[in-house]
Short mmCIF file of C-alpha atoms and ligand atoms in Angstrom, two decimals:
data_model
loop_
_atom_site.label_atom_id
_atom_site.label_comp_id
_atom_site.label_asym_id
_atom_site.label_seq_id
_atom_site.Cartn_x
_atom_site.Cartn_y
_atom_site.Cartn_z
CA UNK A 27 0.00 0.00 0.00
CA UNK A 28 2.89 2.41 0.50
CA UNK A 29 4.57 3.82 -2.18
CA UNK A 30 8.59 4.39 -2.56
CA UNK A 31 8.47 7.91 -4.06
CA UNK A 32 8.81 11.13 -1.97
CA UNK A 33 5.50 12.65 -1.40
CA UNK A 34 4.37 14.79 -4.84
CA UNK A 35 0.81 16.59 -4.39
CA UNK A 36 -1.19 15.75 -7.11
CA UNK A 37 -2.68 18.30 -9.67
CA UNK A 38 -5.61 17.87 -12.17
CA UNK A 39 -3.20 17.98 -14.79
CA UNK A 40 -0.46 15.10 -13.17
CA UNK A 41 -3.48 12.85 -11.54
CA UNK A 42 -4.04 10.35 -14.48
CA UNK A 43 -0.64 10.01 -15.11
CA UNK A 44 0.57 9.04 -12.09
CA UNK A 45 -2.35 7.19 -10.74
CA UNK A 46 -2.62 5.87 -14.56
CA UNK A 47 -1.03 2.52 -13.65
CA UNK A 48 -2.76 2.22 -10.37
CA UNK A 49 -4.98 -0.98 -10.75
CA UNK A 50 -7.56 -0.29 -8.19
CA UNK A 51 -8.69 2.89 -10.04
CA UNK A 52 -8.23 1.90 -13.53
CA UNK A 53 -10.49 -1.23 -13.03
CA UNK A 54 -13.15 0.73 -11.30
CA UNK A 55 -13.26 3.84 -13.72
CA UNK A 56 -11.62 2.47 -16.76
CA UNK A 57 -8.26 1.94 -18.01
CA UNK A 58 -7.53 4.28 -20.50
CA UNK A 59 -6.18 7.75 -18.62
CA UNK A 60 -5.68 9.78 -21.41
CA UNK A 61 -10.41 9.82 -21.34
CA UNK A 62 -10.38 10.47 -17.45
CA UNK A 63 -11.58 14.04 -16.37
CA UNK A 64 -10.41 15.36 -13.43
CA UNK A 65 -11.75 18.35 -11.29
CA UNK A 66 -10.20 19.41 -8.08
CA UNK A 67 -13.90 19.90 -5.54
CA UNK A 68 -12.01 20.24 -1.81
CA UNK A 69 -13.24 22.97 0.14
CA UNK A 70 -12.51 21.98 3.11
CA UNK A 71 -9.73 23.65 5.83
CA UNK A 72 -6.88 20.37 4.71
CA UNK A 73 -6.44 18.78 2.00
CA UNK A 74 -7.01 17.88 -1.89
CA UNK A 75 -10.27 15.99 -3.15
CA UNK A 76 -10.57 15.28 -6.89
CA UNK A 77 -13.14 13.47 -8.64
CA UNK A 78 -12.16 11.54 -11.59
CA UNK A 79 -14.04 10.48 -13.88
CA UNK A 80 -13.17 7.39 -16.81
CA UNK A 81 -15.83 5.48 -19.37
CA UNK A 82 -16.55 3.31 -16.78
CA UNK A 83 -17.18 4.79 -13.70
CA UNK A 84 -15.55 7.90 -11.20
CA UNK A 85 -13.85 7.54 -8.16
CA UNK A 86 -12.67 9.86 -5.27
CA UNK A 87 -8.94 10.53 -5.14
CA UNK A 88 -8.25 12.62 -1.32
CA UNK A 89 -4.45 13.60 -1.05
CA UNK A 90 -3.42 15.32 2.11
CA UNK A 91 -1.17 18.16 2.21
CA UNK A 92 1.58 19.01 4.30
CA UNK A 93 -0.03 21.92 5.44
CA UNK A 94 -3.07 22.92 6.41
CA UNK A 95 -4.66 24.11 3.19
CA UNK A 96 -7.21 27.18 4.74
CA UNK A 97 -3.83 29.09 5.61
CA UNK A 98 -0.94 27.82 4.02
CA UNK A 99 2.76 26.40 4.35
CA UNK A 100 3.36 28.96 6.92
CA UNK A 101 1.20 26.02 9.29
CA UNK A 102 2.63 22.87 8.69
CA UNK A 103 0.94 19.07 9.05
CA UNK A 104 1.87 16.14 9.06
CA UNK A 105 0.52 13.51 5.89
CA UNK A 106 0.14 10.81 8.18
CA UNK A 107 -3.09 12.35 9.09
CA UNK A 108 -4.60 10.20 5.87
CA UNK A 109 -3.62 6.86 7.87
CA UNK A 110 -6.03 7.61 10.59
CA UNK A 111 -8.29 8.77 8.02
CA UNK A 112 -7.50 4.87 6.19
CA UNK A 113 -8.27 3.10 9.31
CA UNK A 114 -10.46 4.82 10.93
CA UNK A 115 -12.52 4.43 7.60
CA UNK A 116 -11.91 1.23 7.77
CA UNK A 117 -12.75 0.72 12.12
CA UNK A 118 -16.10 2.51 10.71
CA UNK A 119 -17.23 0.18 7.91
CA UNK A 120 -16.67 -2.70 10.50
CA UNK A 121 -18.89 -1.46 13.14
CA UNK A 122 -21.93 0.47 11.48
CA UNK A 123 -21.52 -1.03 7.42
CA UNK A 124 -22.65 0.90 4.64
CA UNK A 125 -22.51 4.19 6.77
CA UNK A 126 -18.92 5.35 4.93
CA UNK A 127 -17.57 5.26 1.61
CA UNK A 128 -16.39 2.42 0.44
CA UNK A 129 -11.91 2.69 -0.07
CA UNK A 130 -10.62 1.40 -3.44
CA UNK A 131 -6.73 1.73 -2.03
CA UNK A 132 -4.42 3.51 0.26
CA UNK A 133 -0.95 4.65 -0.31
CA UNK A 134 0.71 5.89 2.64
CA UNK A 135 3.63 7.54 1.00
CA UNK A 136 1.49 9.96 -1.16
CA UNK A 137 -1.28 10.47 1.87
CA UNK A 138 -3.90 9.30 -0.72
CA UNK A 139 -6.57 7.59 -0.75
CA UNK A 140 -9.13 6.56 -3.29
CA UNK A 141 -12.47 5.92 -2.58
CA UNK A 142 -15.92 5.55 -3.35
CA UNK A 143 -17.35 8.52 -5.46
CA UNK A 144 -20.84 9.38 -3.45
CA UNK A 145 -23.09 10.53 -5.91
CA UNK A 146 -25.75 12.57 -6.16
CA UNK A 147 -24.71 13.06 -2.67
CA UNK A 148 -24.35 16.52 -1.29
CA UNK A 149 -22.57 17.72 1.56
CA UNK A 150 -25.23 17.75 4.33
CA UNK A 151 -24.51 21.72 5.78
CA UNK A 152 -25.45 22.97 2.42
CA UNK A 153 -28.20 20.71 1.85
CA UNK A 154 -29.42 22.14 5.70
CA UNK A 155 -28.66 25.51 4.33
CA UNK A 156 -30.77 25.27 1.13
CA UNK A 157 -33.50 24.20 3.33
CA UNK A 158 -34.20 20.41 2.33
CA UNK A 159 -36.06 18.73 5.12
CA UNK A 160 -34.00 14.55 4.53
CA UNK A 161 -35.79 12.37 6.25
CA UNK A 162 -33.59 9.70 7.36
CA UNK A 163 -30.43 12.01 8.64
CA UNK A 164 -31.38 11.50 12.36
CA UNK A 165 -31.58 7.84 11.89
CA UNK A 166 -28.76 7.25 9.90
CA UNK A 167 -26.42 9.10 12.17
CA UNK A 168 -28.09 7.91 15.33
CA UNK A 169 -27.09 4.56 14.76
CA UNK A 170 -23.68 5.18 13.39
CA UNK A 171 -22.64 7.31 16.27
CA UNK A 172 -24.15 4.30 18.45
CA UNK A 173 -22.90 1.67 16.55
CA UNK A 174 -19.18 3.14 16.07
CA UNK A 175 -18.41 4.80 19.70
CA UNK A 176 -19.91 1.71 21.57
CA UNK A 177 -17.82 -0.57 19.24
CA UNK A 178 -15.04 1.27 19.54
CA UNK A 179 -14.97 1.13 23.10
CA UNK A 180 -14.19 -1.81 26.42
CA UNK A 181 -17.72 -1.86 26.53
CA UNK A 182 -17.54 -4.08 23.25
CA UNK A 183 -13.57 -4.58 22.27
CA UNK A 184 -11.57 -7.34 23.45
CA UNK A 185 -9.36 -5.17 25.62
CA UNK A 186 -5.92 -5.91 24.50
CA UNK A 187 -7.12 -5.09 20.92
CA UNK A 188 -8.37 -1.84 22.11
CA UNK A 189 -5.00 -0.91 23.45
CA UNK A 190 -3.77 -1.73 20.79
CA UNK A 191 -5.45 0.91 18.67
CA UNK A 192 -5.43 3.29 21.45
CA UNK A 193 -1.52 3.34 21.10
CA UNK A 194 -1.88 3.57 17.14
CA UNK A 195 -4.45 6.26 17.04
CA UNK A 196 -2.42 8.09 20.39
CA UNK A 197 0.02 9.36 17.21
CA UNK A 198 -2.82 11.56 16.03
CA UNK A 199 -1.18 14.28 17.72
CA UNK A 200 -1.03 17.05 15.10
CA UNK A 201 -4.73 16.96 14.57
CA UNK A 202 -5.81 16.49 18.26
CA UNK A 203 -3.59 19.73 19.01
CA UNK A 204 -6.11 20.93 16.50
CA UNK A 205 -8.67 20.73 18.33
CA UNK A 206 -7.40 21.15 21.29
CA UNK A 207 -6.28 25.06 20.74
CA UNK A 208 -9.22 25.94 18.35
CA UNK A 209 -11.99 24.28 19.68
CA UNK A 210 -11.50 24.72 23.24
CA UNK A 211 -9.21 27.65 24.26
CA UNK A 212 -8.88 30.12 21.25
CA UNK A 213 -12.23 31.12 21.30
CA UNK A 214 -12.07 32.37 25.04
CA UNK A 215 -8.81 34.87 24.31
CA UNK A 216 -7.73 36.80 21.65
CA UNK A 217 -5.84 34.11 19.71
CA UNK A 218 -4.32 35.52 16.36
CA UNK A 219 -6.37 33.25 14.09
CA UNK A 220 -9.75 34.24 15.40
CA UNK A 221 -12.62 36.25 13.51
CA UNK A 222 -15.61 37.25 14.02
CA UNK A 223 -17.96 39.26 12.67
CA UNK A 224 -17.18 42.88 13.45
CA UNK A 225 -18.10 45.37 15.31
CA UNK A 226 -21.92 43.58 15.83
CA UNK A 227 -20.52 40.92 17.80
CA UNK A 228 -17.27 42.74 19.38
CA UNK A 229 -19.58 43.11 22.68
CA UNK A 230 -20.76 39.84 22.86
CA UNK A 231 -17.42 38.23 22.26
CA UNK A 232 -15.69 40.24 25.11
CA UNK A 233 -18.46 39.12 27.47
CA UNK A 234 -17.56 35.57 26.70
CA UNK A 235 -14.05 36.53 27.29
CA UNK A 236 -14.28 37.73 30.79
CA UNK A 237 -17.38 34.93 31.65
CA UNK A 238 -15.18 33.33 34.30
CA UNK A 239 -17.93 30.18 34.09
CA UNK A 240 -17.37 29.92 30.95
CA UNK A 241 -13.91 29.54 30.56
CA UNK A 242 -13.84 26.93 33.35
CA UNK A 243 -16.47 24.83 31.59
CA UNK A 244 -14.05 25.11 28.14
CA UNK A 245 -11.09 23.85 30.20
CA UNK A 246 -12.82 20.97 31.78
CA UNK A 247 -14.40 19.65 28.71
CA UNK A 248 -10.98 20.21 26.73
CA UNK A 249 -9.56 18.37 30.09
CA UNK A 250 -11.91 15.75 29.26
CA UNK A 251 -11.39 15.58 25.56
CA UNK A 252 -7.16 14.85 26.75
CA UNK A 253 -7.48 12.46 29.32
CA UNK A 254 -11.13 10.26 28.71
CA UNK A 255 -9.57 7.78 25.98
CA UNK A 256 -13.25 6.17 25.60
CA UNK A 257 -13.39 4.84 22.57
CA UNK A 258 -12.34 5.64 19.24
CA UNK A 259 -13.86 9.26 17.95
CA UNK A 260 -14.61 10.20 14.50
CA UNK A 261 -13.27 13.43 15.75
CA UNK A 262 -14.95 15.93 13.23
CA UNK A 263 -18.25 14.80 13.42
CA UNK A 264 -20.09 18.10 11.82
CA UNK A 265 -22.44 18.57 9.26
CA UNK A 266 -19.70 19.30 6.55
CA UNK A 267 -18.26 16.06 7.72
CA UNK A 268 -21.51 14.15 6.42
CA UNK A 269 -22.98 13.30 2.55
CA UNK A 270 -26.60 12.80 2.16
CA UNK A 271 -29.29 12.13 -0.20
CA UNK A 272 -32.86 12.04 0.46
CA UNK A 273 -32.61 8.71 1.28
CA UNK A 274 -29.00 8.12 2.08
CA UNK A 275 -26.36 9.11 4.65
CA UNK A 276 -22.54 8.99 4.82
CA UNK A 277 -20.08 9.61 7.58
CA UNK A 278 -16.70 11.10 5.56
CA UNK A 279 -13.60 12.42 6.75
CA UNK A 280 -12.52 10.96 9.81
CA UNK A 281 -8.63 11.90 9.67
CA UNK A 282 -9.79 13.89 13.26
CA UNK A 283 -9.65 9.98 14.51
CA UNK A 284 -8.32 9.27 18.04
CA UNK A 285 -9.41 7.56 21.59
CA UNK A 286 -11.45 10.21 23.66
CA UNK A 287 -15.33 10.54 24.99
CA UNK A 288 -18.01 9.28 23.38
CA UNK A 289 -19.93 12.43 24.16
CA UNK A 290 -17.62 14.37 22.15
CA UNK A 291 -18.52 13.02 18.23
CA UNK A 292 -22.32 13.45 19.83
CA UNK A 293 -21.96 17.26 21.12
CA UNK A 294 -20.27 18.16 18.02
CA UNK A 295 -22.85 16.53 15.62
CA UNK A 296 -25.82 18.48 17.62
CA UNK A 297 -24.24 21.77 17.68
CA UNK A 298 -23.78 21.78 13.98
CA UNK A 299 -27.79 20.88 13.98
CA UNK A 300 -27.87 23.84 16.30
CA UNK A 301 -26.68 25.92 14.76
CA UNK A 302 -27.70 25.03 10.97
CA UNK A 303 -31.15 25.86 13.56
CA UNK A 304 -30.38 29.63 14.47
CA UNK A 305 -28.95 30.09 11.02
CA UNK A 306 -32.19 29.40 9.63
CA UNK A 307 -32.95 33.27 9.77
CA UNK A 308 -30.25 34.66 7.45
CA UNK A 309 -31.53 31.91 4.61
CA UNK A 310 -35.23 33.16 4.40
CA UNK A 311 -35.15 35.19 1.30
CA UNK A 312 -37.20 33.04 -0.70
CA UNK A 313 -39.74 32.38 1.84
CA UNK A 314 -39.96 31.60 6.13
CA UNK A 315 -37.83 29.10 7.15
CA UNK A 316 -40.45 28.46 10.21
CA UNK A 317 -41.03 24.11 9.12
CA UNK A 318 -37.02 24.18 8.16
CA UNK A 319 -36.80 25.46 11.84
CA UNK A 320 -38.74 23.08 13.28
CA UNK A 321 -37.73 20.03 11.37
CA UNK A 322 -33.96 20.73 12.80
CA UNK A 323 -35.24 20.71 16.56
CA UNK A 324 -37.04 17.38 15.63
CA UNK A 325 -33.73 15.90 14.40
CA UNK A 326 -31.97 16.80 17.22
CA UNK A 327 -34.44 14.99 19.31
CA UNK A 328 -34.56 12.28 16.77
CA UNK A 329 -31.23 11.83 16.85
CA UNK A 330 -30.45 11.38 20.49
CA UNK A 331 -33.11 9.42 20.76
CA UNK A 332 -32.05 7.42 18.42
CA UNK A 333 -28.48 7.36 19.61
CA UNK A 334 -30.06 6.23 23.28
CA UNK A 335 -32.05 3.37 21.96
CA UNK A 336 -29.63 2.11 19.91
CA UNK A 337 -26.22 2.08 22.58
CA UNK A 338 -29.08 0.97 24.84
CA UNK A 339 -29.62 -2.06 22.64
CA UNK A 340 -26.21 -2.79 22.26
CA UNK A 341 -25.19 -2.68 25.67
CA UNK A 342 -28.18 -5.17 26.21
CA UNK A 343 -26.90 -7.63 23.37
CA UNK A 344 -23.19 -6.59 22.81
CA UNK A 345 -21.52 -5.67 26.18
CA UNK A 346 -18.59 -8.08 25.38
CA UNK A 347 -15.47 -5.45 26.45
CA UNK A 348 -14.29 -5.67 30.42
CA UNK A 349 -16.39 -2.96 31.16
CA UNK A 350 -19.36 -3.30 33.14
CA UNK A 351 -19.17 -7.23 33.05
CA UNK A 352 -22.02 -9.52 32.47
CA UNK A 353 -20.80 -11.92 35.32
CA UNK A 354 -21.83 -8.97 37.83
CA UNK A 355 -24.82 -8.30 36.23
CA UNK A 356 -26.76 -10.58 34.07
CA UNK A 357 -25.26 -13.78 35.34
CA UNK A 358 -26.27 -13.39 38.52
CA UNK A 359 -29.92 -12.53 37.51
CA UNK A 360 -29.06 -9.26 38.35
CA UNK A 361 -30.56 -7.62 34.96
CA UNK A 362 -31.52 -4.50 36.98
CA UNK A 363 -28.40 -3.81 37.83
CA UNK A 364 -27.10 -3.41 34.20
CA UNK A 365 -29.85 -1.28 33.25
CA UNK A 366 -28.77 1.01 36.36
CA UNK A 367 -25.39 1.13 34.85
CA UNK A 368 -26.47 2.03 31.50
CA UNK A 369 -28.81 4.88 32.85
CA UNK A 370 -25.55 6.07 34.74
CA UNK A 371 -23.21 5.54 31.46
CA UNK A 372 -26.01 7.52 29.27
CA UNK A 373 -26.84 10.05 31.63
CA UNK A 374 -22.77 11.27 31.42
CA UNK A 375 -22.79 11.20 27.96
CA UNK A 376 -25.46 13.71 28.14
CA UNK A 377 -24.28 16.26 30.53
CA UNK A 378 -20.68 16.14 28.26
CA UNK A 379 -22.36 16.05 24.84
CA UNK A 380 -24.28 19.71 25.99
CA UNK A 381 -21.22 20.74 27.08
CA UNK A 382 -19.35 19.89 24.20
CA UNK A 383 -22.05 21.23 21.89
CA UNK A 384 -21.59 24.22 23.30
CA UNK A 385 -18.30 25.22 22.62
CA UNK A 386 -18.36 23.97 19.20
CA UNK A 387 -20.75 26.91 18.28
CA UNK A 388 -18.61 29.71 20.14
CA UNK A 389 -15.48 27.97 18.16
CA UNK A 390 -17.28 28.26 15.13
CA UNK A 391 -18.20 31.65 15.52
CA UNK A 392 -15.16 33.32 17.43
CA UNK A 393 -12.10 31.13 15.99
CA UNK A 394 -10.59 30.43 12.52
CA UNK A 395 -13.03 27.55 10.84
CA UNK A 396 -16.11 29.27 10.63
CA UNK A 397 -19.27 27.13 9.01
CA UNK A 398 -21.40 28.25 6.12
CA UNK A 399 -24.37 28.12 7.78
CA UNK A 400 -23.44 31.18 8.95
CA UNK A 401 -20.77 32.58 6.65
CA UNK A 402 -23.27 32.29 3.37
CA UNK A 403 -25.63 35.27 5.28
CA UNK A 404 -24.22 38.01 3.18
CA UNK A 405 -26.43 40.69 5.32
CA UNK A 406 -23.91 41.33 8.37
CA UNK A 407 -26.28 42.68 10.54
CA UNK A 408 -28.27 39.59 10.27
CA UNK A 409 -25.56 37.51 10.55
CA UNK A 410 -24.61 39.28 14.02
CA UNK A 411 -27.85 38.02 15.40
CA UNK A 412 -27.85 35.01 14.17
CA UNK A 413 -24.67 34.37 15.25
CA UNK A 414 -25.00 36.51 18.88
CA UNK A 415 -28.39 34.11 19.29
CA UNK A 416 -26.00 30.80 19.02
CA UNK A 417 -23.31 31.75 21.11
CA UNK A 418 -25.71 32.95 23.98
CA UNK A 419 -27.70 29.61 23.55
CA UNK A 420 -24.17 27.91 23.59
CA UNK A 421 -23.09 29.64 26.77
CA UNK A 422 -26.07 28.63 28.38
CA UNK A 423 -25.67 24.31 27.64
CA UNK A 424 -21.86 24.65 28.20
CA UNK A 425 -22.34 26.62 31.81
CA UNK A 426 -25.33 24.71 32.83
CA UNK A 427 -25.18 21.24 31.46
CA UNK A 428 -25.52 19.65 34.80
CA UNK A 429 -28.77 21.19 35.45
CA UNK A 430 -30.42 20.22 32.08
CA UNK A 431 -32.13 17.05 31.61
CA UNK A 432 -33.80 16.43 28.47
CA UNK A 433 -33.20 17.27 24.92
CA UNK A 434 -36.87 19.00 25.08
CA UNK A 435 -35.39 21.54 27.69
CA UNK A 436 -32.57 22.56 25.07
CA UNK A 437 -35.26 22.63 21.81
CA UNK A 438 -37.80 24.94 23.94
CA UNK A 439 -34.52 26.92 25.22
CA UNK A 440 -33.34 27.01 21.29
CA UNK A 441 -36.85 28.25 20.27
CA UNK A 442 -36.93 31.21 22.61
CA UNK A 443 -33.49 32.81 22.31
CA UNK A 444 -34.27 32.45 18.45
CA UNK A 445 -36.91 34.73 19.34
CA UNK A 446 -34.89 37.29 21.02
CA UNK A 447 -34.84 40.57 19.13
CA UNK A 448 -31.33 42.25 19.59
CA UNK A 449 -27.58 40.84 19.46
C1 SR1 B 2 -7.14 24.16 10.70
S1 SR1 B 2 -8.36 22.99 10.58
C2 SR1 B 2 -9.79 23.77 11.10
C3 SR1 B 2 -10.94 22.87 11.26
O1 SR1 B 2 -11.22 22.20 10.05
C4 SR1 B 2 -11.53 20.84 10.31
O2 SR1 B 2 -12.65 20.43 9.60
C5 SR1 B 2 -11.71 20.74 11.80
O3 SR1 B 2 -13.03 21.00 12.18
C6 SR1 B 2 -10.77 21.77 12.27
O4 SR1 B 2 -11.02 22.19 13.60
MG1 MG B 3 -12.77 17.47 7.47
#
C-alpha cells in the first residue's frame, strides 16, 4: 500500500498520469487515462479531493497536504493524518456497514486515498442551508454514532485489541492539538487566528471573554477531551463532515480519529444541527424558514433518541469489552443492575455532549473555521444576530449542562433565544 516515491501533491493535470497505472482505479473507472476528467472539488480547511471520472465509472482521489490548506505552508501538518483517516474508515465500515464510503486503495507515502465517489450526494450543511427537510439524517447518524463509539470502546472490544489501537491512534497528535487550541481555548482569548464578525458581535465576544464560568467549563471539557480515551472518535463529526441524499447518509472524513469521549462526536454533531437551527434566519429570502426550523429541533431529538435506543440495545446484546461485566450483572440474575449502569453511562454522555455542543458553536463563531451556515448570510447585521443568538444559547448548555435534563429543555430553550430581538 505504500509507495517508494517522496510525497508529490497531485494536480488535475499530473493525476491520471501518475495514478494511470494504479490498478484499483483503472479497473473501477476504466483503463484508459488519457479519457479520465479530473476536477479538483475540496473545500474543506486540509487537503485535496478530486473526482475523476473514466468510461466506466468515477472515483474519489483525497491527497493530504503538508499543510493545512485554509492558511498555508506557513502552518505545517503532518501527511500521516490520511492513515487515521484509512483506518479509521476502515474501524467505521466494520462497526456500522454501509454508513462510509467504500476505499478502493491507500498509499501511505502519497497520503492518498481513493475511494468511493458518493453521488448525487451533497454535503449535508449545504443541503441544511438550502432548506431540504431529509428524512432519514437523524436515523442514519443515530445509529452510526451508536454503533461506532460503543464498538469502539471496552464496553464491546476485546481489551488488548483496544489498546492496541489506542496506542496507534495516540500518534494523532497534530490533529488532536487541532482541536485542542481551536476548539477549546482560542475562542475564550484573543488568539491571532480568530474572527468574528465585526463590530456587531465585538460586545458579545468580550463578554464571553471575561465569563469566568465559561472559561472553566471550556477547560474541563478540553480536560476531558485529553485524558477520557473512551473509545475511538470520528473526531470531526459536523455537518460538513456528512454526505446525504434524500434517502441516504454517509459519515466522511474521519482523519480527526483518536481515543477520547463518546460524548464528544455526539456534542459536536448536535451543535452543527444547532446551529444550521439559528442560522435558519439569514436563509429566508425566498420564503420563512419556520417548518425548516422546526424540522432541525425534531432531528436533534430524533437523533439522540435514536443514539439512546440504539447504545441501549447494544449494551443489552453486545456488552462483550471488560467494562461493566455480564458476570456482575446478568449472570447473577441481576438484569436491573445493568440497566442502572447504562442509565448512569447515558446520563454522562449527556451532561458532556451539551457541554461539548456548546463550545463547538462559540469555536465556530469566534475562531478560525467558521461554518457556512453562517458565513453564506451576506447581510452582516443579520448575521450578528444570528450568530450573537447561538453563542448565547451555547453559553447557556456549556455553563449549565448539569442542570439540564432532556433534549426537550434545550429545543424549547433554542426556540426562545431564536426569538430574542437584539444581538
Ligand atoms: C485548521 S483545521 C480547522 C478545522 O477544520 C476541520 O474540519 C476541523 O473542524 C478543524 O477544527
Ligand atoms: Mg474534514
Amino acid at each position: 500500500m505504500t509507495g517508494t516515491k517522496p510525497f508529490e501533491a497531485l494536480s488535475v493535470e499530473t493525476l491520471p498520469k501518475r495514478l494511470g497505472e494504479n490498478a484499483a482505479l483503472s479497473e473501477r473507472i476504466g483503463k484508459d487515462a488519457s479519457r479520465w476528467t479530473v476536477r479538483e472539488v475540496g473545500d474543506g480547511n486540509l487537503n485535496l479531493v478530486f473526482i475523476v471520472e473514466g468510461d466506466k465509472g468515477a472515483a474519489v482521489v483525497k491527497q493530504a497536504l503538508p499543510y493545512v490548506r485554509l492558511v498555508g505552508d506557513s502552518w505545517p501538518l503532518p501527511l500521516k493524518r490520511s492513515f487515521f483517516e484509512y483506518h479509521a474508515l476502515t474501524r467505521q465500515e466494520r462497526r456500522a456497514p454501509g454508513s462510509v464510503p467504500a476505499i478502493y486503495h491507500f498509499d501511505e507515502g502519497q497520503a492518498l486515498i481513493v475511494m468511493e465517489y458518493l453521488s448525487p450526494h451533497v454535503i449535508l450543511r449545504r443541503a441544511l442551508i438550502d432548506g431540504r427537510e431529509l428524512p432519514n439524517i437523524a436515523r442514519d447518524i443515530g445509529l452510526f454514532m451508536a454503533r461506532t463509539l460503543f464498538r469502539g470502546s471496552d464496553l464491546s472490544m476485546v481489551t488488548k485489541e483496544r489498546k492496541a489501537d489506542l496506542a496507534l491512534f495516540a500518534d494523532n497528535v497534530e490533529l488532536c492539538d487541532i482541536t485542542e487550541n481551536l476548539v477549546f481555548s482560542d475562542p475564550y482569548f484573543d488568539a491571532e487566528m480568530n474572527r468574528h464578525t465585526s463590530p456587531q458581535l465585538d460586545g458579545v465576544v468580550a463578554e464571553l471573554r471575561a465569563d469566568r464560568d465559561l472559561k472553566v467549563e471550556a477547560q474541563r471539557l478540553k480536560h476531558l477531551f485529553a485524558a477520557n480515551a473512551e473509545t475511538l472518535l470520528h473526531g470531526d463529526l459536523h455537518s460538513g463532515s456528512i454526505m446525504v441524499t434524500d434517502t441516504e447518509t454517509r459519515m466522511i472524513d474521519p482523519e480527526f480519529a483518536f481515543y477520547g469521549p463518546i460524548a464528544f462526536d455526539v456534542g459536536m454533531l448536535l451543535a452543527n444541527f444547532w446551529m444550521a437551527f439559528f442560522s435558519q434566519r439569514g436563509h429566508e429570502e425566498k420564503g420563512s424558514r419556520d417548518s425548516m426550523r422546526a424540522y432541525l429541533l425534531k432531528v436533534t431529538a430524533e437523533t439522540w433518541a435514536i443514539f439512546r435506543a440504539e447504545f441501549s440495545q447494544l449494551w443489552r446484546t453486545e456488552r462483550t469489552g471488560m467494562l461493566y461485566h455480564r458476570s456482575l450483572f446478568e449472570d447473577q440474575g441481576d438484569r436491573l443492575a445493568a440497566e442502572q449502569a447504562l442509565g448512569h453511562v447515558l446520563s454522562g454522555i449527556w451532561t458532556d455532549l451539551l457541554g461539548f455542543a456548546g463550545i463547538e458553536v462559540h469555536r465556530r463563531i469566534l475562531g478560525l473555521a467558521h461554518n457556512a451556515d453562517f458565513e453564506t448570510i451576506a447581510d452582516e447585521n443579520l448575521r450578528a444576530t444570528c450568530e450573537a443568538r447561538a453563542l448565547r444559547f451555547g453559553r447557556h448548555i456549556a455553563v449549565n449542562r448539569r442542570q439540564i435534563h432532556s433534549i426537550d429543555e434545550v429545543n424549547n430553550l433554542a426556540a426562545l433565544i431564536e426569538q430574542e430581538s437584539t444581538i
